[in-house]
PDB file of N, CA and C in Angstrom:
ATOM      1  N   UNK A 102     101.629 158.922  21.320  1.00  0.00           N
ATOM      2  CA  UNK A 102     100.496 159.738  21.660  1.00  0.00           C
ATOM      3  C   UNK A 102     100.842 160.543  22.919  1.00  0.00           C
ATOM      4  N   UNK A 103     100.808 162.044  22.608  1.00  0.00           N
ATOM      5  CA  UNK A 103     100.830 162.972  23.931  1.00  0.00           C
ATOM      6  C   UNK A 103     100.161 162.608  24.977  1.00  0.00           C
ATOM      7  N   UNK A 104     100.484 162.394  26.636  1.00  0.00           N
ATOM      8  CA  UNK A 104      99.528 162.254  27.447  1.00  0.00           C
ATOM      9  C   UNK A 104      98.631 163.134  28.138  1.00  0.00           C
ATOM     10  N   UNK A 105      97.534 163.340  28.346  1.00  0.00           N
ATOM     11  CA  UNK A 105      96.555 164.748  28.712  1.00  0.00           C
ATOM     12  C   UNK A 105      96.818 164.874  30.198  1.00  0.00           C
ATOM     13  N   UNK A 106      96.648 166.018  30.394  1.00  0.00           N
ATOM     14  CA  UNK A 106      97.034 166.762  31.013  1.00  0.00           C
ATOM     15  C   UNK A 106      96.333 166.782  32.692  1.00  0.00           C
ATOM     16  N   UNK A 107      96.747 166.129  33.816  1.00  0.00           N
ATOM     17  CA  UNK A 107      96.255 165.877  34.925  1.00  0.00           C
ATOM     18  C   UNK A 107      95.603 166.978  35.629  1.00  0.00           C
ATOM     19  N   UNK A 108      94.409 166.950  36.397  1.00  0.00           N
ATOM     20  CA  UNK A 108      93.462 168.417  36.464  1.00  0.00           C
ATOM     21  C   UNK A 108      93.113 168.132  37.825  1.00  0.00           C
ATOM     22  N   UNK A 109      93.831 168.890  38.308  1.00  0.00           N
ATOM     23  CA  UNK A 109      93.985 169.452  40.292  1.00  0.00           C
ATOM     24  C   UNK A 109      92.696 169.918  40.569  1.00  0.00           C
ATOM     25  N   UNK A 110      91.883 169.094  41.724  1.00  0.00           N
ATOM     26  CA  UNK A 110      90.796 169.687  42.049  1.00  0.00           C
ATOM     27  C   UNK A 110      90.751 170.315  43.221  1.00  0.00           C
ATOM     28  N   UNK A 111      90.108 171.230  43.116  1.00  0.00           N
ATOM     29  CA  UNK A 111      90.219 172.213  44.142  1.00  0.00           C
ATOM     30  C   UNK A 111      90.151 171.679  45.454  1.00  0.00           C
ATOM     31  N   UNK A 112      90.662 172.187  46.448  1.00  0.00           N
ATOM     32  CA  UNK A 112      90.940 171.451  47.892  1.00  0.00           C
ATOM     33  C   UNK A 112      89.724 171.985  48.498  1.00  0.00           C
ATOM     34  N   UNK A 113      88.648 170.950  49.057  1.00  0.00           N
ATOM     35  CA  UNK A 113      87.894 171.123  50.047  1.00  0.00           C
ATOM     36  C   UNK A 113      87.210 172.432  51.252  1.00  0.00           C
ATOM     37  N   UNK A 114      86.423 173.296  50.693  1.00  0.00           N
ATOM     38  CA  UNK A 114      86.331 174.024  51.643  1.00  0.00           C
ATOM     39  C   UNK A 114      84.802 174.176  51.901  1.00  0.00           C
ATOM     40  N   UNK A 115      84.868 173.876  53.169  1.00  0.00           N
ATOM     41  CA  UNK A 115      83.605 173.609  53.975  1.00  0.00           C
ATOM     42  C   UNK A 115      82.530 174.894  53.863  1.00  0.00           C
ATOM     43  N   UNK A 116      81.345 174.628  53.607  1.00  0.00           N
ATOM     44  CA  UNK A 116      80.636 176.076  53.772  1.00  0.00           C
ATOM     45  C   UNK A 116      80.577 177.098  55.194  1.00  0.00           C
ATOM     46  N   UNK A 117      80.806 178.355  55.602  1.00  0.00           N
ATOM     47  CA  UNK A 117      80.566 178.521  56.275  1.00  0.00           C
ATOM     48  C   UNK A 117      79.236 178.480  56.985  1.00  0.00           C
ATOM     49  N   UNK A 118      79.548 178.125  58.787  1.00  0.00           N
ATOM     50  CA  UNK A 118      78.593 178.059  59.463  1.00  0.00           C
ATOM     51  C   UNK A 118      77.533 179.034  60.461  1.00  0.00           C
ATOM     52  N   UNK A 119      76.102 178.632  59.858  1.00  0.00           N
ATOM     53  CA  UNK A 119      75.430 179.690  60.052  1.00  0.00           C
ATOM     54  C   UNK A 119      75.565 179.489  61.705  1.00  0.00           C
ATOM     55  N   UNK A 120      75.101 181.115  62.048  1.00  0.00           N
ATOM     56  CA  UNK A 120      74.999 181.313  63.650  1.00  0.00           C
ATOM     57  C   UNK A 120      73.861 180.448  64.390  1.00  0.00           C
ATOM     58  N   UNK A 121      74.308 179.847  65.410  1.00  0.00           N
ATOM     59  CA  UNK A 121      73.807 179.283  66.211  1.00  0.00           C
ATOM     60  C   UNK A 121      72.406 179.420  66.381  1.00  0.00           C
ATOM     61  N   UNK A 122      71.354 178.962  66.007  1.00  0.00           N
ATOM     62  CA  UNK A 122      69.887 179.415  66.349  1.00  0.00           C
ATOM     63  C   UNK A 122      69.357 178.298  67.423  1.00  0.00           C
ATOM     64  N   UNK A 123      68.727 179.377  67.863  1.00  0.00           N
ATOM     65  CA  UNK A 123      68.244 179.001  69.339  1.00  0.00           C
ATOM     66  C   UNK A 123      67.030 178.320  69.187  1.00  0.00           C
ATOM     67  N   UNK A 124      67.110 177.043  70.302  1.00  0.00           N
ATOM     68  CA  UNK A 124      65.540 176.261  69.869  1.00  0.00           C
ATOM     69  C   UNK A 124      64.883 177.147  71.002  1.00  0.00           C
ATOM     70  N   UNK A 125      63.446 176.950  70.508  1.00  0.00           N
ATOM     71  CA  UNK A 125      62.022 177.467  71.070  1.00  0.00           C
ATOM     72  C   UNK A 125      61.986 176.559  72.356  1.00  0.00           C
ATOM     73  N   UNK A 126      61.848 176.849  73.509  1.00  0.00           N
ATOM     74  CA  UNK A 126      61.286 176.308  74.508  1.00  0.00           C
ATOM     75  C   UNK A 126      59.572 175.488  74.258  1.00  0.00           C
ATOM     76  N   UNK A 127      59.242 175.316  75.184  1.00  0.00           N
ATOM     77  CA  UNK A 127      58.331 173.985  75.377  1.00  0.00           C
ATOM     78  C   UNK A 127      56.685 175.508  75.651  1.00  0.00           C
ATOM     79  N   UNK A 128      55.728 175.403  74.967  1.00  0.00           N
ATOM     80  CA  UNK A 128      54.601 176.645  75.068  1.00  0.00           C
ATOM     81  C   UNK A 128      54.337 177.242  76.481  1.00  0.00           C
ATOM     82  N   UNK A 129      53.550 178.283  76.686  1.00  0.00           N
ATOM     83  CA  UNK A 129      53.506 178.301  78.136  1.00  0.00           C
ATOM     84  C   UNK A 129      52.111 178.118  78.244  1.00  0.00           C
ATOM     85  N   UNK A 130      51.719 177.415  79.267  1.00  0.00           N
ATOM     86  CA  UNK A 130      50.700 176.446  79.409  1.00  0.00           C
ATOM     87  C   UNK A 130      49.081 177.314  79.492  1.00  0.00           C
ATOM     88  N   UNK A 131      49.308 178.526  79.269  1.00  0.00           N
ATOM     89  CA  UNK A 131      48.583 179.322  78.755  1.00  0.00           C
ATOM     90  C   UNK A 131      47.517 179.278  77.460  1.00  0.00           C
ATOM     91  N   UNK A 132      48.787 179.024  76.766  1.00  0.00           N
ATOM     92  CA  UNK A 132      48.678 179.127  75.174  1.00  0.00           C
ATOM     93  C   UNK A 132      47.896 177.544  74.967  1.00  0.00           C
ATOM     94  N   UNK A 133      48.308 176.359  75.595  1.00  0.00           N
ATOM     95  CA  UNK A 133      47.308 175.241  75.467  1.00  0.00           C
ATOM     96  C   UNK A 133      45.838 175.416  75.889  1.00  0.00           C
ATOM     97  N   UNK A 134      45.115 176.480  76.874  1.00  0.00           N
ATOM     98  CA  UNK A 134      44.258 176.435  77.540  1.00  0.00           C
ATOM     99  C   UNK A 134      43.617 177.356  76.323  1.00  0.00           C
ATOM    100  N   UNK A 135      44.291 178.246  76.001  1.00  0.00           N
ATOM    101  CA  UNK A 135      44.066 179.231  74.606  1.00  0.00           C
ATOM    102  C   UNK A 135      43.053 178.703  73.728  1.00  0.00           C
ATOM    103  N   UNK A 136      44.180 178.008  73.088  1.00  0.00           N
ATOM    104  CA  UNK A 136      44.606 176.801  72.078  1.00  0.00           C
ATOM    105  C   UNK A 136      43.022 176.021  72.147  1.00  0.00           C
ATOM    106  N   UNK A 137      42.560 175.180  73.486  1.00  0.00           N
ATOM    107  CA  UNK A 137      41.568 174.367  73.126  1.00  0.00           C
ATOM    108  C   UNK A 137      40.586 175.237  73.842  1.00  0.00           C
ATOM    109  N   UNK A 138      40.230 176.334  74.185  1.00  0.00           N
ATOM    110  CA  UNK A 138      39.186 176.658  74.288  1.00  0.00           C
ATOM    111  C   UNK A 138      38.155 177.567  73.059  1.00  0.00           C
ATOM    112  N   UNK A 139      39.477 178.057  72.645  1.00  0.00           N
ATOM    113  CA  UNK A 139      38.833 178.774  71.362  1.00  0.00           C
ATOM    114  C   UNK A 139      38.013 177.159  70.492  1.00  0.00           C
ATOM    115  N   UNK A 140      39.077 175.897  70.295  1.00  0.00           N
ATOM    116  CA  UNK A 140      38.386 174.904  69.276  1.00  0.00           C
ATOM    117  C   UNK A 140      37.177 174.392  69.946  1.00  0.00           C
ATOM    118  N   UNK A 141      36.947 174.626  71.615  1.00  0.00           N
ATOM    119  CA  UNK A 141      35.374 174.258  72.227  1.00  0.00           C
ATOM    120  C   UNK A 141      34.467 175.092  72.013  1.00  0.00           C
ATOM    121  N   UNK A 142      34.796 176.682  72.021  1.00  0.00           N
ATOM    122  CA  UNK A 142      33.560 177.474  71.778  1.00  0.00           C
ATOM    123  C   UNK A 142      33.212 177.055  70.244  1.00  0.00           C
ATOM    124  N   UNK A 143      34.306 177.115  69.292  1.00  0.00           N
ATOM    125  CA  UNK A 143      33.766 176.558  67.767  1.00  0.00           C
ATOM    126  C   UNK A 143      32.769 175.430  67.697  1.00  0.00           C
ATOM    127  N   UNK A 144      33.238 174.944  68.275  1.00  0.00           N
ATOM    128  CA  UNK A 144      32.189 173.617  68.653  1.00  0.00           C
ATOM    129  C   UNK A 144      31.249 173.450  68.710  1.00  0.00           C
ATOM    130  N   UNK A 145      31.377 174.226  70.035  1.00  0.00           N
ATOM    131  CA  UNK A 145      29.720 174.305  70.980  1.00  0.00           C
ATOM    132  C   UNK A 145      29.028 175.396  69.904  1.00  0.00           C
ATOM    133  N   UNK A 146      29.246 176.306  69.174  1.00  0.00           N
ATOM    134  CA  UNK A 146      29.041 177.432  68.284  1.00  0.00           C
ATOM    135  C   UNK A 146      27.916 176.640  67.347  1.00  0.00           C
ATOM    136  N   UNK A 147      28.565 175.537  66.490  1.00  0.00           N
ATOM    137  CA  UNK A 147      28.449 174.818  65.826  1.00  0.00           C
ATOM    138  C   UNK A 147      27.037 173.921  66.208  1.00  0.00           C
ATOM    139  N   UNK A 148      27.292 173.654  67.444  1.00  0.00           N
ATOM    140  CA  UNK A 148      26.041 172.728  68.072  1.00  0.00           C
ATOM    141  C   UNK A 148      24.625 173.739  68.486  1.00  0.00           C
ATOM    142  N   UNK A 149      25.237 174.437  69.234  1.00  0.00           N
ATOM    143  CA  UNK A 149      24.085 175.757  69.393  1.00  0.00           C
ATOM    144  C   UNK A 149      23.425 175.945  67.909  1.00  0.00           C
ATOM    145  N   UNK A 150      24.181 176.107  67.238  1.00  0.00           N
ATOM    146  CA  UNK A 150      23.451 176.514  65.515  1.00  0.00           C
ATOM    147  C   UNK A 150      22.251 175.299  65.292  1.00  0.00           C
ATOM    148  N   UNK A 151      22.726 174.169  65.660  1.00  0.00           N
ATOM    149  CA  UNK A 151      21.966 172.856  64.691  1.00  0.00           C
ATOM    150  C   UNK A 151      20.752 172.909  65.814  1.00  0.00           C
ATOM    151  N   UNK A 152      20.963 172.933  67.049  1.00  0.00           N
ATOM    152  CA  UNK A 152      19.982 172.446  68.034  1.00  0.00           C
ATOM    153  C   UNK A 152      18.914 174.006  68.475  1.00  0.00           C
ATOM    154  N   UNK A 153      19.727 174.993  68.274  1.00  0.00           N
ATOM    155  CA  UNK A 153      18.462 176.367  68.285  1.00  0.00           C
ATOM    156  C   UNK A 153      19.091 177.179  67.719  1.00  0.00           C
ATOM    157  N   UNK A 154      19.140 177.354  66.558  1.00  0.00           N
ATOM    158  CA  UNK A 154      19.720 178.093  65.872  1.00  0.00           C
ATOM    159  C   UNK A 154      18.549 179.351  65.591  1.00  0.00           C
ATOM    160  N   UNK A 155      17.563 178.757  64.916  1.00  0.00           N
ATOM    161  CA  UNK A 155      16.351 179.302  65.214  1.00  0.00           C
ATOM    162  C   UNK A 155      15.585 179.894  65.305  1.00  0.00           C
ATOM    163  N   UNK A 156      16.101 179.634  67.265  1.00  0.00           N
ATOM    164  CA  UNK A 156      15.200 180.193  68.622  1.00  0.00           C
ATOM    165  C   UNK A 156      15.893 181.546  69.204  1.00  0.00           C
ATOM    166  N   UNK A 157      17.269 181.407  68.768  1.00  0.00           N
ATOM    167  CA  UNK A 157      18.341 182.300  69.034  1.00  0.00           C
ATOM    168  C   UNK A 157      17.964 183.486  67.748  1.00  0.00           C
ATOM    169  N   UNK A 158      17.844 184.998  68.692  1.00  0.00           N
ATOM    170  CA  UNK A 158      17.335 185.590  67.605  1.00  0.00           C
ATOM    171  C   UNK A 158      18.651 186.000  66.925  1.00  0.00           C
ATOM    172  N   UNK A 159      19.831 186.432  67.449  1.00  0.00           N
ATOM    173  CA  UNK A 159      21.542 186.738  66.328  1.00  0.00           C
ATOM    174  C   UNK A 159      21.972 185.556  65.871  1.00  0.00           C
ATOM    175  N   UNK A 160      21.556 184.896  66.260  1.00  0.00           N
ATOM    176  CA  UNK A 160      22.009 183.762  65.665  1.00  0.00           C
ATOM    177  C   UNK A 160      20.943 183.478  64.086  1.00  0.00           C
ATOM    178  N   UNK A 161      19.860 183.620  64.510  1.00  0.00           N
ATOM    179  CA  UNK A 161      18.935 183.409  63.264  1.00  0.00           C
ATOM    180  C   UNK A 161      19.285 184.738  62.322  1.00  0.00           C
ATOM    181  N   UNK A 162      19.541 185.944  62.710  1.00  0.00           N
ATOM    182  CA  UNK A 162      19.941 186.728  61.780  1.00  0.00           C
ATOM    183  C   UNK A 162      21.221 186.472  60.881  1.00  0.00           C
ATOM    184  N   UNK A 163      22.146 185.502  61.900  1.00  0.00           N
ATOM    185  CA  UNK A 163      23.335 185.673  61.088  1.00  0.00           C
ATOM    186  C   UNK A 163      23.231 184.585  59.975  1.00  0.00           C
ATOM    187  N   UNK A 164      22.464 183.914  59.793  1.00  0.00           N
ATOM    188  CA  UNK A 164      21.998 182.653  58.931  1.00  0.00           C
ATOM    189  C   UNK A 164      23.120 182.043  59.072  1.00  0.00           C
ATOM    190  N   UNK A 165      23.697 181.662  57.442  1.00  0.00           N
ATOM    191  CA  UNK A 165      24.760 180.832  57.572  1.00  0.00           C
ATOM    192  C   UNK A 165      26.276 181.267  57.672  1.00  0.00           C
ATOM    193  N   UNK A 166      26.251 182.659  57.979  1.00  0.00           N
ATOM    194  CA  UNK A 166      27.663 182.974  58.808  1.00  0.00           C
ATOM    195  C   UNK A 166      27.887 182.460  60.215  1.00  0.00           C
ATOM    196  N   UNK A 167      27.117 181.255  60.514  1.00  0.00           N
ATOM    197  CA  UNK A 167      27.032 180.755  61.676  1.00  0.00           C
ATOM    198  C   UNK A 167      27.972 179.274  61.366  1.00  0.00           C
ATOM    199  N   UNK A 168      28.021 178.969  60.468  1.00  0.00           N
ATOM    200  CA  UNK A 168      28.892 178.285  59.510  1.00  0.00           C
ATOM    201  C   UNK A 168      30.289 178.521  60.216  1.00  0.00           C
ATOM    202  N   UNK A 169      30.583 179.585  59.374  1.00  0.00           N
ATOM    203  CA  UNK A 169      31.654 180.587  59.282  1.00  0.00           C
ATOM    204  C   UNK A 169      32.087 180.611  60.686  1.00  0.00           C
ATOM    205  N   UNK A 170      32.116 180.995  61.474  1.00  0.00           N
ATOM    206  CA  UNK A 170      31.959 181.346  62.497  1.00  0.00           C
ATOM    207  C   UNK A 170      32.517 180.306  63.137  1.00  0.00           C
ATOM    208  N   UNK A 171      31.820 179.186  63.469  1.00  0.00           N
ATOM    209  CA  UNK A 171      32.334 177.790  64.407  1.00  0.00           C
ATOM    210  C   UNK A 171      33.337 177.342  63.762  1.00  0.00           C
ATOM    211  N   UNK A 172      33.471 177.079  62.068  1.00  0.00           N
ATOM    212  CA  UNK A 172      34.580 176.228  61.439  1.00  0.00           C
ATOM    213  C   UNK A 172      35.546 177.333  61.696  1.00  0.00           C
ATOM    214  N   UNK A 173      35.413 178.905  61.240  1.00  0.00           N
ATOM    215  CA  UNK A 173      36.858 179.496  61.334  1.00  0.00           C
ATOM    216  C   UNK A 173      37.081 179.261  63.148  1.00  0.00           C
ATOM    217  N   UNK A 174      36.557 179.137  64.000  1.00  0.00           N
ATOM    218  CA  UNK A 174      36.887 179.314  65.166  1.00  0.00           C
ATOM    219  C   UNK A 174      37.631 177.953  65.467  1.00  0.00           C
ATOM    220  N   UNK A 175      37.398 176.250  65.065  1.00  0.00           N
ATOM    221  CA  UNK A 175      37.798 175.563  64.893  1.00  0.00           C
ATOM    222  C   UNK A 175      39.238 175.447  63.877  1.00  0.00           C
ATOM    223  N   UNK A 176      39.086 176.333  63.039  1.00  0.00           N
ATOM    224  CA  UNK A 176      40.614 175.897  62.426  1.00  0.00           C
ATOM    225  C   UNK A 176      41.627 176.725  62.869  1.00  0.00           C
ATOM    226  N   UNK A 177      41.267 177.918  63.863  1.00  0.00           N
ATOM    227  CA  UNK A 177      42.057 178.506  63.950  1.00  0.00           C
ATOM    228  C   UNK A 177      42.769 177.614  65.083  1.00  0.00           C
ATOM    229  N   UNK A 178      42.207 177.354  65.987  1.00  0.00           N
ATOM    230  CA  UNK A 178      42.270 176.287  67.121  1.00  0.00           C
ATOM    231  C   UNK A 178      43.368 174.780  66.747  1.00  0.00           C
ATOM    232  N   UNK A 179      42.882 174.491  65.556  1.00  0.00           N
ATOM    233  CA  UNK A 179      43.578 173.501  64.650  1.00  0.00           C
ATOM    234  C   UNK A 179      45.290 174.148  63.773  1.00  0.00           C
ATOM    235  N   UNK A 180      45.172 175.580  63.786  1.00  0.00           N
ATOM    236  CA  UNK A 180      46.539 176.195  62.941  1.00  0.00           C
ATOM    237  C   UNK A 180      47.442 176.305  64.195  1.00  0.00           C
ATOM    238  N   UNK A 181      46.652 176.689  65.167  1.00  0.00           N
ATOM    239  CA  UNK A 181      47.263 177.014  67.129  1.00  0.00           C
ATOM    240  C   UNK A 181      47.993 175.696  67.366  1.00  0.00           C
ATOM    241  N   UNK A 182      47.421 174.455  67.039  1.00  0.00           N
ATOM    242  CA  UNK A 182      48.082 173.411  67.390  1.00  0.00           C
ATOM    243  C   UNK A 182      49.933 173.314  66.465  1.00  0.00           C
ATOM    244  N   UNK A 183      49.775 173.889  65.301  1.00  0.00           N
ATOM    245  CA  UNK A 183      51.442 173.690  64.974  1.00  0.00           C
ATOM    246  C   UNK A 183      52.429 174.848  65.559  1.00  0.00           C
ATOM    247  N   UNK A 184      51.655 175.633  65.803  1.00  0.00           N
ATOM    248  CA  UNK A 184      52.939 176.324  66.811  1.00  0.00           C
ATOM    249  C   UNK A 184      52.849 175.810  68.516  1.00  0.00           C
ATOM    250  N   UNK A 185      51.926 174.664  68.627  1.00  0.00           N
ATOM    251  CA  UNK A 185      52.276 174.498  70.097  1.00  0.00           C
ATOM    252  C   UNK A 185      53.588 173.422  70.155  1.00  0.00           C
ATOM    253  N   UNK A 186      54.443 174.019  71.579  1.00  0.00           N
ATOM    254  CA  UNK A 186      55.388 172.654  72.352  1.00  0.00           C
ATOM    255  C   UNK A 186      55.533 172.017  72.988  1.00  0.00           C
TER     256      UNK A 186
END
């Protein structure tokens, strides 16, 4: 019986390496004060609505875009937190 035929595998070549990327420094302490004051006015937005929502006459016009309003102001506050360092 003929013996089959031995099959050379290609010699090792490493992928080239991407350029050096630079890490992000640590936030500037700005952006934390930013960061949680926007998620306190949402808040307080939120609480103002339940406790005189009302009595407050833009506020009573805006009905339940008052909703709107505190939660988007809260999540944005909450999306702020994954780009902080």
């Amino acid at each position: 019986m003929p013996k089959s035929k031995v099959r050379k595998k290609p010699t090792y070549t490493p992928p080239p390496q991407a350029a050096a990327t630079k890490t992000a420094g640590p936030s500037h302490p700005a952006y934390v004060v930013i960061m949680l004051a926007i998620g306190v006015i949402g808040l307080a937005w939120l609480v103002v609505n339940y406790l005189a929502g009302e009595d407050i006459r833009f506020m009573a016009e805006l009905g339940g875009y008052n909703f709107l309003i505190g939660f988007g102001l809260v999540v944005i506050s909450l999306l702020m937190t994954m780009k902080w360092r």
